[in-house]
Coordinates of C-alpha atoms and ligand atoms in Angstrom, one line a residue:
X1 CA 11.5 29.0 35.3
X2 CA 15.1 29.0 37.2
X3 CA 16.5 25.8 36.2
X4 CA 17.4 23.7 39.2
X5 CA 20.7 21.7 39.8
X6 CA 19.3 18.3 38.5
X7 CA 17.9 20.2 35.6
X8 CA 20.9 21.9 34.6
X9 CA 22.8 18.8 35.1
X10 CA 20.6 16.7 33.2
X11 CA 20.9 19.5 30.4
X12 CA 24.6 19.7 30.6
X13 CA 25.2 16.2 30.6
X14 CA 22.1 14.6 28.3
X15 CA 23.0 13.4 25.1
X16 CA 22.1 16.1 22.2
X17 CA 20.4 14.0 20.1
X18 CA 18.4 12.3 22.8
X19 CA 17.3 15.8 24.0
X20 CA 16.4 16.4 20.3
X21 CA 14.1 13.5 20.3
X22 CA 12.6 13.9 23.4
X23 CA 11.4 17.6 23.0
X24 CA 10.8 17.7 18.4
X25 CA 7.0 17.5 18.4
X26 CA 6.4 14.5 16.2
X27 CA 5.9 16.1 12.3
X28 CA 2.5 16.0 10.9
X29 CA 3.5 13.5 7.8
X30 CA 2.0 14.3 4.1
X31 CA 2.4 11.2 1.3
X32 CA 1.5 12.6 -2.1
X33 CA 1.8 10.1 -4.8
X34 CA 0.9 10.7 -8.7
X35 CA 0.1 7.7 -10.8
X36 CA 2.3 7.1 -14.2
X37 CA 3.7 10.1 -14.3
X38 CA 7.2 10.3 -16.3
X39 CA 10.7 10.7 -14.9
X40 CA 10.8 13.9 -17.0
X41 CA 7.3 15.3 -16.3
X42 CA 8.1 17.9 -14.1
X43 CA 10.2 21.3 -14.5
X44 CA 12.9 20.5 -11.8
X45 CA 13.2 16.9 -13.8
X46 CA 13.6 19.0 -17.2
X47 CA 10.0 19.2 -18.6
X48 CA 9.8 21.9 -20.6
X49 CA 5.9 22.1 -22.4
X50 CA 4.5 21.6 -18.8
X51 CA 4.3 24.3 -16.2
X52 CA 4.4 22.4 -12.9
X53 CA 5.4 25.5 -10.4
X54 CA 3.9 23.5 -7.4
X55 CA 6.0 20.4 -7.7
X56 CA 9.2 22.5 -8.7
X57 CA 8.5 24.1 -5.2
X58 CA 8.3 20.7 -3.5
X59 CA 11.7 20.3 -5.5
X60 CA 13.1 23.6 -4.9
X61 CA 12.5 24.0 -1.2
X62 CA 13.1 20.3 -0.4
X63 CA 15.9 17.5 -1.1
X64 CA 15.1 16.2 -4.8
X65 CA 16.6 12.2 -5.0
X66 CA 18.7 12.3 -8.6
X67 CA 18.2 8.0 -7.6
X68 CA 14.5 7.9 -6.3
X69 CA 13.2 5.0 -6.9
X70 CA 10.1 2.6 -6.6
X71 CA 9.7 -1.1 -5.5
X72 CA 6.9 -1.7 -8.2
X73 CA 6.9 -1.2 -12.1
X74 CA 3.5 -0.6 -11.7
X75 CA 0.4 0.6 -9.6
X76 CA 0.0 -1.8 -6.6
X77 CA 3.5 -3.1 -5.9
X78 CA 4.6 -0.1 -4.8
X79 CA 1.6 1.6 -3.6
X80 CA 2.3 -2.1 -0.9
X81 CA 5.9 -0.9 -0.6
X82 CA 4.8 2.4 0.9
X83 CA 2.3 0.9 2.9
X84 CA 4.1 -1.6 4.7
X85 CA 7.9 -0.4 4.2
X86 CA 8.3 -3.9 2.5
X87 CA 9.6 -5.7 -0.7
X88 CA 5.9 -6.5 -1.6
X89 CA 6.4 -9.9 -2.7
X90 CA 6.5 -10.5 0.9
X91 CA 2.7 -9.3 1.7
X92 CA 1.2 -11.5 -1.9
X93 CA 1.4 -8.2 -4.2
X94 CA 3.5 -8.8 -7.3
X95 CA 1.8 -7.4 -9.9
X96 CA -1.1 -4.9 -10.2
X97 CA -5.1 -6.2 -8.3
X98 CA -7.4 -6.6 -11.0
X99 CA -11.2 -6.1 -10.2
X100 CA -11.9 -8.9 -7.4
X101 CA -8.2 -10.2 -6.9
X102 CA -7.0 -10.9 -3.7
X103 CA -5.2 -7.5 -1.9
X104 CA -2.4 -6.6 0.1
X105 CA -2.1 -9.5 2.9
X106 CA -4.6 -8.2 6.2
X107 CA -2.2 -9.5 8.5
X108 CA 0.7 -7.0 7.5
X109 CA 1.1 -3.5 9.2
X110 CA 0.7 -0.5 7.4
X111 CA 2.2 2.9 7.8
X112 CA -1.2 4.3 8.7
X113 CA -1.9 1.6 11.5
X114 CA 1.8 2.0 12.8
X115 CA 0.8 5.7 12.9
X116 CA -2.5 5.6 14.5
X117 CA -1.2 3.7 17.2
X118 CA 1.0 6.3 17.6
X119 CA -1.7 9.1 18.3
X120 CA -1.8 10.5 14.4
X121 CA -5.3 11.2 13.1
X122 CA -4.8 9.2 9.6
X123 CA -6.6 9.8 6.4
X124 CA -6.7 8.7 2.6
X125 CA -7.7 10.5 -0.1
X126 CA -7.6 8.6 -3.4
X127 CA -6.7 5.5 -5.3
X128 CA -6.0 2.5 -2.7
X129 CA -5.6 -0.1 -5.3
X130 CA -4.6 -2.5 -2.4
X131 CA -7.7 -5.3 -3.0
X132 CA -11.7 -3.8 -2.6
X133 CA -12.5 -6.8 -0.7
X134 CA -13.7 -6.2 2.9
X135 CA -10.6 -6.7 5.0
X136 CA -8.5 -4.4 2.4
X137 CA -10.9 -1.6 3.0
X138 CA -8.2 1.4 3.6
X139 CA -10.4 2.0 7.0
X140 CA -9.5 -1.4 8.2
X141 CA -6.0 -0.8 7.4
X142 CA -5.3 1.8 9.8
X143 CA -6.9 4.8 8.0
X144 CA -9.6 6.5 9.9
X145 CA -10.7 8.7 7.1
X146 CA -11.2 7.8 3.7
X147 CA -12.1 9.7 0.4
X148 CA -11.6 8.1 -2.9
X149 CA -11.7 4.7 -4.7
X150 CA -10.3 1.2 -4.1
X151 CA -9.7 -0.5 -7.4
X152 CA -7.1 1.0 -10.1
X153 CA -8.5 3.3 -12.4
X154 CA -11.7 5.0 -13.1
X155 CA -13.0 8.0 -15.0
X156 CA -12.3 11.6 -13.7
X157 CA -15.7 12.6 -14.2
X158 CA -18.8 12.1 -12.2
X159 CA -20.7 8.6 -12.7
X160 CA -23.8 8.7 -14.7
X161 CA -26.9 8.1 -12.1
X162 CA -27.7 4.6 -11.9
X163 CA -31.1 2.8 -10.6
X164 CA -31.2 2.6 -6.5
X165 CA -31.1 -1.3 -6.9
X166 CA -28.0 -1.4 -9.3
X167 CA -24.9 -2.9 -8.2
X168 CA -22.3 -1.0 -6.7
X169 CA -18.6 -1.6 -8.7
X170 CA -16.5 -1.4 -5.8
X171 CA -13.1 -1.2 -7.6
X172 CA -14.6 2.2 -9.7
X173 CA -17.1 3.8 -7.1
X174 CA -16.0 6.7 -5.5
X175 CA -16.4 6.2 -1.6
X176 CA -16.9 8.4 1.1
X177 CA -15.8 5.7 4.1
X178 CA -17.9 2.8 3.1
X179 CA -20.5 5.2 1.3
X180 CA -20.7 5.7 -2.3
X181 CA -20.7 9.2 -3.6
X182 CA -20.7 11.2 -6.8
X183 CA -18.0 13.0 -7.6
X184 CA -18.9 16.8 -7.5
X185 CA -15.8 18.0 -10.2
X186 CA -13.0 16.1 -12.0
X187 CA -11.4 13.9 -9.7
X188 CA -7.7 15.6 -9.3
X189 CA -9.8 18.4 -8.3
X190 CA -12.6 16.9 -5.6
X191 CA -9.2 14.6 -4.4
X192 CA -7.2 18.2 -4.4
X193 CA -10.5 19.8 -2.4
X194 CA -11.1 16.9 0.0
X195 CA -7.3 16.9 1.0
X196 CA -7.0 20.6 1.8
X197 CA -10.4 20.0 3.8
X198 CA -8.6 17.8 6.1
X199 CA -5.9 19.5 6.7
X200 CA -8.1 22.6 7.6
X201 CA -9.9 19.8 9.8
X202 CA -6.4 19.7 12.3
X203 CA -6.3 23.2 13.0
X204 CA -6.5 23.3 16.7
X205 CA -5.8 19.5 17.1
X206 CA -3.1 18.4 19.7
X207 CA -2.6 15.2 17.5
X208 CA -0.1 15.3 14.4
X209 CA -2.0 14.0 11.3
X210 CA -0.8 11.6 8.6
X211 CA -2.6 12.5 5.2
X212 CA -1.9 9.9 2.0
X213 CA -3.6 11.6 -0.9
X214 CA -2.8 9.3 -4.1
X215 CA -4.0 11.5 -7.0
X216 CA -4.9 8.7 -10.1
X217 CA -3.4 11.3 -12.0
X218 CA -2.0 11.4 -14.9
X219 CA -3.2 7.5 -15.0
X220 CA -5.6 6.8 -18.5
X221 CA -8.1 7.2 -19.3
X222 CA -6.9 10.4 -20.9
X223 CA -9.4 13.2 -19.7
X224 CA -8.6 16.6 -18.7
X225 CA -11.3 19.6 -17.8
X226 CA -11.6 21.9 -21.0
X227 CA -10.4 25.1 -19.3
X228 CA -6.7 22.8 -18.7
X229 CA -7.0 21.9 -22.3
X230 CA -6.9 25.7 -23.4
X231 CA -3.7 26.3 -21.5
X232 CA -1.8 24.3 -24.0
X233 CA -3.0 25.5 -27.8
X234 CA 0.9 25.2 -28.4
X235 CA 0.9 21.2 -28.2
X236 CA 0.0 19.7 -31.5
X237 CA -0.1 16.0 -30.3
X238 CA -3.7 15.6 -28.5
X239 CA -2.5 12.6 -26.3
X240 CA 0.4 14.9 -25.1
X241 CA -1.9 17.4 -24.6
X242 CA -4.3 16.0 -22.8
X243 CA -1.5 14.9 -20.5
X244 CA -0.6 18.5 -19.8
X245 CA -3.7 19.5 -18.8
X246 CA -4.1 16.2 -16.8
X247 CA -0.5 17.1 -15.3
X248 CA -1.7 20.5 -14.6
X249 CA -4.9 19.8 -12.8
X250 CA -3.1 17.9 -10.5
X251 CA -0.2 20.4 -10.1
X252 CA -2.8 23.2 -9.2
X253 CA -4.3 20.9 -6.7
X254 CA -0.6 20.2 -4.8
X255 CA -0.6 23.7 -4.6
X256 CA -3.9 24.2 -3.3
X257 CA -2.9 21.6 -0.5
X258 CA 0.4 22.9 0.1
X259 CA -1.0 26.6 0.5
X260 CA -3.6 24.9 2.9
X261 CA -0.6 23.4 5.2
X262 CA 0.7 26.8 5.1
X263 CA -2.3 28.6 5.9
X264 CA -3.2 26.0 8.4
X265 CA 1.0 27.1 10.4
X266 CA 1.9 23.5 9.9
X267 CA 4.5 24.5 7.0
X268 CA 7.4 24.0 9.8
X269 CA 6.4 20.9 10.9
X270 CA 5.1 18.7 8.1
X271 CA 7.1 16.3 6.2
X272 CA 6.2 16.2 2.5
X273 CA 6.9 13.1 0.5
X274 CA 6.3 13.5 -3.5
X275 CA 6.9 10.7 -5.8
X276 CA 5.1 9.2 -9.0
X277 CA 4.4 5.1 -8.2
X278 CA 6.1 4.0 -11.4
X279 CA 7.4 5.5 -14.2
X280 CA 5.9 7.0 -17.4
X281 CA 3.6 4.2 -19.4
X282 CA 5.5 4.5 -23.1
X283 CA 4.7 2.1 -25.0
X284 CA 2.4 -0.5 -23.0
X285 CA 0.3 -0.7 -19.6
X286 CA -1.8 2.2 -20.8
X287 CA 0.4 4.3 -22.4
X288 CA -0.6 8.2 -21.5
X289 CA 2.4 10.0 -23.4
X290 CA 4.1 10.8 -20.5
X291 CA 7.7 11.1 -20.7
X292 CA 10.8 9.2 -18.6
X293 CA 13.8 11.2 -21.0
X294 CA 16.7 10.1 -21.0
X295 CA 15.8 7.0 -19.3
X296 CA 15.2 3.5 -21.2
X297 CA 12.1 1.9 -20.8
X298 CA 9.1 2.9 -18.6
X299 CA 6.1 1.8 -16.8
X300 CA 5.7 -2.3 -16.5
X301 CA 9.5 -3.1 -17.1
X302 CA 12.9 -2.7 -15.1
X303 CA 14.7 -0.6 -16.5
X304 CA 15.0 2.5 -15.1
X305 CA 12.3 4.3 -16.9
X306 CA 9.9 2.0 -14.9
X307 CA 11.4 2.2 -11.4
X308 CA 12.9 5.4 -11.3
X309 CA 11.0 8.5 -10.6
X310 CA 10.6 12.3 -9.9
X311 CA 10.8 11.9 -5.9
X312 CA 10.9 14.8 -3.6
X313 CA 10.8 15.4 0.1
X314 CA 10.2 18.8 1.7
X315 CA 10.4 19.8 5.5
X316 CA 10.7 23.6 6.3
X317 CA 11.7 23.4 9.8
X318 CA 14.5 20.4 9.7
X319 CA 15.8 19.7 6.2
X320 CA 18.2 21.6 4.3
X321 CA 16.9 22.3 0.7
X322 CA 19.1 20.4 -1.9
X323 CA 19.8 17.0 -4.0
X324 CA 20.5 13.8 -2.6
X325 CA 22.3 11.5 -5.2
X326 CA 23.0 7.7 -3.3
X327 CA 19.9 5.3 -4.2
X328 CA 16.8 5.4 -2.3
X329 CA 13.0 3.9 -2.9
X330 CA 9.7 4.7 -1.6
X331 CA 9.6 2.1 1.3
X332 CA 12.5 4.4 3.0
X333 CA 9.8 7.4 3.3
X334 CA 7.6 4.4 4.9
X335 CA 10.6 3.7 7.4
X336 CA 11.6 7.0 7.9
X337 CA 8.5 8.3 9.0
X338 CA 7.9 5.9 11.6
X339 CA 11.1 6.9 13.1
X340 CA 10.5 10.1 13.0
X341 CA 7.2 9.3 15.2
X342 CA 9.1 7.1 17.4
X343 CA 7.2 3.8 16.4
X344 CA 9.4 0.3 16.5
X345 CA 8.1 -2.0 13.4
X346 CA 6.8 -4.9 14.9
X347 CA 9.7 -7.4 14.3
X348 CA 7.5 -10.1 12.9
X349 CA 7.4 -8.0 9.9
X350 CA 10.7 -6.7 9.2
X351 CA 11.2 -3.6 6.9
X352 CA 13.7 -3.4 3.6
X353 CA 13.0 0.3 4.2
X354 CA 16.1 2.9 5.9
X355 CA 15.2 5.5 8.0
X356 CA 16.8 8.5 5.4
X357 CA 17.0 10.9 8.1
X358 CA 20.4 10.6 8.9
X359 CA 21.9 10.3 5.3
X360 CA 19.3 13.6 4.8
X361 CA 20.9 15.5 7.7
X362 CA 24.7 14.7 7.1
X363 CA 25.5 11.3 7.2
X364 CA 28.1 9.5 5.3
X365 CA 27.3 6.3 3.0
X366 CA 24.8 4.6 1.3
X367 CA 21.0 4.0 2.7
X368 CA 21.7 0.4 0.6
X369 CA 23.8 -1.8 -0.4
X370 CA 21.7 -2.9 -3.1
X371 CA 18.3 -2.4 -4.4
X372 CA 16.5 -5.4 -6.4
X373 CA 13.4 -5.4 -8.7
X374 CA 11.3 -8.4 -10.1
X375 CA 8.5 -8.2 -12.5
X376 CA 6.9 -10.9 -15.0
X377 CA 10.2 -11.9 -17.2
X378 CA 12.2 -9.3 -16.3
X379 CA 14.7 -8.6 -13.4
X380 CA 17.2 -6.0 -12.1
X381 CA 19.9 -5.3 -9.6
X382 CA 21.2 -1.8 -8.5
X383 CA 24.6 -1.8 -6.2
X384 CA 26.4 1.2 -6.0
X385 CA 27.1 2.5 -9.6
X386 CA 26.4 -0.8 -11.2
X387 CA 23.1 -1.8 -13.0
X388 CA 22.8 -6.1 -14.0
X389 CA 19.5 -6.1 -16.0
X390 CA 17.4 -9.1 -17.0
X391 CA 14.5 -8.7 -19.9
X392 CA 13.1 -11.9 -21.2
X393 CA 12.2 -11.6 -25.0
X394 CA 9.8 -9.0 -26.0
X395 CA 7.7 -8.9 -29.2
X396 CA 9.8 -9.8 -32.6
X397 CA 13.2 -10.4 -30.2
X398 CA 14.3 -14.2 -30.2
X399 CA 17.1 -13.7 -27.0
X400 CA 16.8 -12.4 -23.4
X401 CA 18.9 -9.4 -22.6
X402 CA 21.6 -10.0 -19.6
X403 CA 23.6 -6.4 -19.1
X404 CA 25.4 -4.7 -17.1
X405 CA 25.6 -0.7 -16.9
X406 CA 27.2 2.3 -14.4
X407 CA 24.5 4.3 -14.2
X408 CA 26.5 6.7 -12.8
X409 CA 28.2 7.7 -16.4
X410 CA 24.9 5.8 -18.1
X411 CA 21.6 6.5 -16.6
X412 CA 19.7 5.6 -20.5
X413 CA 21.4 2.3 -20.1
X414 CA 22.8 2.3 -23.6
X415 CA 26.6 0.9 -23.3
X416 CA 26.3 -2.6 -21.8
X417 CA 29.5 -3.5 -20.4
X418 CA 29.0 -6.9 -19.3
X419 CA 31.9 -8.1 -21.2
X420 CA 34.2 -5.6 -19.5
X421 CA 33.3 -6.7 -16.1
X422 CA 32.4 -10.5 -16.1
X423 CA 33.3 -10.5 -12.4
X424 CA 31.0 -7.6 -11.3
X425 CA 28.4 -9.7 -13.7
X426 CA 29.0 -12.9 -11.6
X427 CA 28.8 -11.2 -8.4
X428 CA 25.1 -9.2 -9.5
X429 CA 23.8 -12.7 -10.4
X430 CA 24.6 -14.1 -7.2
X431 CA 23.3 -11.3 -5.0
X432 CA 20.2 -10.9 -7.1
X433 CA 19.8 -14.7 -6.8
X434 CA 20.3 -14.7 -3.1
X435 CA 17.9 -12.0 -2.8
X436 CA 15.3 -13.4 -4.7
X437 CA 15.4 -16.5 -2.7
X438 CA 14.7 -14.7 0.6
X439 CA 12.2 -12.0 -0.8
X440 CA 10.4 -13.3 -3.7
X441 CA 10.1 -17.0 -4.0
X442 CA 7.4 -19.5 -2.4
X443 CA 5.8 -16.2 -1.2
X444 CA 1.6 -16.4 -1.8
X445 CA 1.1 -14.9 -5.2
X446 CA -1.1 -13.3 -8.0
X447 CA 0.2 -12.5 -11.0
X448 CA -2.0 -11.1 -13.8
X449 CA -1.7 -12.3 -17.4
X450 CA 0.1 -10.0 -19.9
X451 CA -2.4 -10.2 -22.2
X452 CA -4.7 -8.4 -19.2
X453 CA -2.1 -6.2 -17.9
X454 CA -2.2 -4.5 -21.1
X455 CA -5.2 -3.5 -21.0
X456 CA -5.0 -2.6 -17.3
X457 CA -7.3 0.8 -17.2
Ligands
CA501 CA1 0.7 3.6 -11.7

């Protein structure tokens, strides 16, 4: 077509970037999340007994965050953050939903609603962990499709048939929608099979498509198919072992889905988002022998072996492979991609998430000024290089721990230097507090006991 004058004007004259935004397509949008896996439980993240080529790929071709972090210390705080782009104090989530425990607050937007508003097809394919009760159901929460299981753990093998009249356990029953169904294989592979079957399901659609798929992997309990046993004879420890071939499983199955987005031609114009929802379980919360070297600390506590994970993002057609180092948590992904499909959060429920993709493409600065973390007895506040961390007396210590680190000559948090610094110490406290007022207090609550946590499955 010959351009005409008011075309070649408005071309000449028109804003790049608003050109940019008016013609990009808006990116199909892939969230995979793995559950409990370690900081160092990858290859690109220095794992060394584990082959995990798929999730090196994710690394390798995409921007891997040397500061990824997660809002939660454990499962459903930060599977909220995702969901909503929000601190999830705000939305009643601050610690992990136990069987029959109020959810994530109905009234809150999620990332899949935002989404199907804005003409994605949106589906689930895993653990929700985000309350089983009606209202929480992942379908009434934006997703139209739904494969997987509401609660927080179950086993990776199929159910043993129960009589017609038994009761369904809604926080373990695999669900099809609303319908209960038996798994066919281990989990990580009918989650890994399900996921590649809807992405084969948009070939030909005019609509871009939002897939979640939250493997339970490497969660406990600690089962792996025989056949990923074999592949690691070499690992004496059984706990670690079964890990690997847990790890594994779930590795092949990325790859399975990533091959399907490329088979599919959707490899230029799909934004994948990798990230574990808290950090390795060491010695409590269901400890898997997953590993967070050399951080301190894992799943269930703030330091940074419990907030801060392998975290990867991957888009062929727009984002420079390579490693972004300033801070960043999961509810930026949340933010980000709702820019990216030109969807305004409804401003009665503000986001702490930052759109990334101008700190991704270029951009000067930090995404945040500061990044804060609450959980049980223990708190934490990240400003640029500076770590303040609080830790309430744990088993056989009589005193809290108050100290302060720069993470960016420290990241195992070993050399406090509090004493060094009393004025960087005073000015933590009183952000953290300040903060904490706003995000966390008087907001509507459940909190499980310690004692339960512990045994969390
Ligand atoms: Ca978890």
């Amino acid at each position: 077509m010959k351009p005409t004058p008011t075309l070649l004007a408005a071309l000449l004259f028109a804003p790049l970037a608003a050109l940019h935004a008016a013609d990009a397509p808006k990116p199909n949008i892939l969230f995979i999340v793995a559950d409990d896996m370690g900081y160092a439980d990858c290859g690109s993240q220095g794992c060394k007994d584990v082959p995990t080529p798929h999730l090196d790929s994710l690394a390798a071709q995409g921007i891997r965050f040397t500061d990824g972090y997660v809002s939660g210390t454990v499962c459903s705080p930060t599977r909220a953050g995702l969901m909503t782009g929000r601190y999830h104090y705000r939305d009643g989530i601050h610690n992990w939903v136990p069987p029959g425990k109020p959810g994530l607050n109905a009234g809150v937007p999620t990332v899949a609603g935002y989404l199907n508003s804005a003409g994605y097809r949106t589906g689930l394919v895993g653990k929700w962990h985000l309350g089983e009760q009606p209202e929480c159901h992942p379908m009434k929460r934006g997703f139209a499709e739904f494969f997987g299981f509401l609660g927080g753990g179950r086993s990776y093998f199929p159910d043993k048939p129960k009589a017609a009249d038994a009761k369904i356990n809604l926080y373990t029953a695999v669900l099809h929608g609303d319908e209960p169904v038996a798994l066919k294989d281990y989990a990580t592979h009918d989650f890994g099979r399900e996921a590649v079957a809807f992405i084969q399901r948009q070939k030909g659609s005019d609509k871009p498509f939002f897939l979640y798929l939250a493997f339970n992997a490497v969660h406990t309990p600690m089962e792996s198919p025989e056949d990923y046993l074999a592949r690691f004879p070499d690992i004496a420890d059984k706990k670690r072992r079964t890990y690997a071939g847990m790890l594994a499983a779930m590795d092949d199955n990325i790859g399975r889905v990533l091959q399907a987005v490329r088979d599919a031609g959707f490899e230029q114009n799909t934004l994948i988002c990798f990230h574990s929802d808290n950090g390795g379980p060491i010695t409590r919360n269901a400890p898997n022998a997953s590993m967070n070297t050399p951080l301190r600390g894992g799943k269930g506590q703030t330091w940074e072996g419990g907030i801060r994970v392998p975290m990867f993002v991957k888009w062929s057609g727009r984002l420079k492979p390579g490693t972004y180092s300033q801070p960043v948590i999961q509810m930026d992904l949340t933010a980000t991609v709702l820019a990216l499909a030109g969807v305004k959060p409804d401003a009665k429920w503000p986001m702490d998430g930052v759109n990334l993709m101008p700190f991704l493409e270029g951009g000067h600065g930090a995404p945040h000024e500061m990044l804060c973390w609450d959980y049980e007895n223990q708190w934490a506040i990240r400003k640029g290089p500076w770590k303040l961390a609080f830790a309430g007396p744990e088993k056989g210590q009589k005193q809290p721990v108050l100290a302060l680190y720069d993470l960016t000559k420290d990241i195992s948090e070993a050399s406090d230097l509090s004493a060094q610094h009393p004025e960087v110490v005073k000015q933590l406290q009183a952000d953290r507090q300040s903060w904490s007022k706003e995000v966390v207090a008087n907001k509507p609550s459940f909190t499980a006991n310690s004692e339960k946590a512990a045994k969390s499955p």
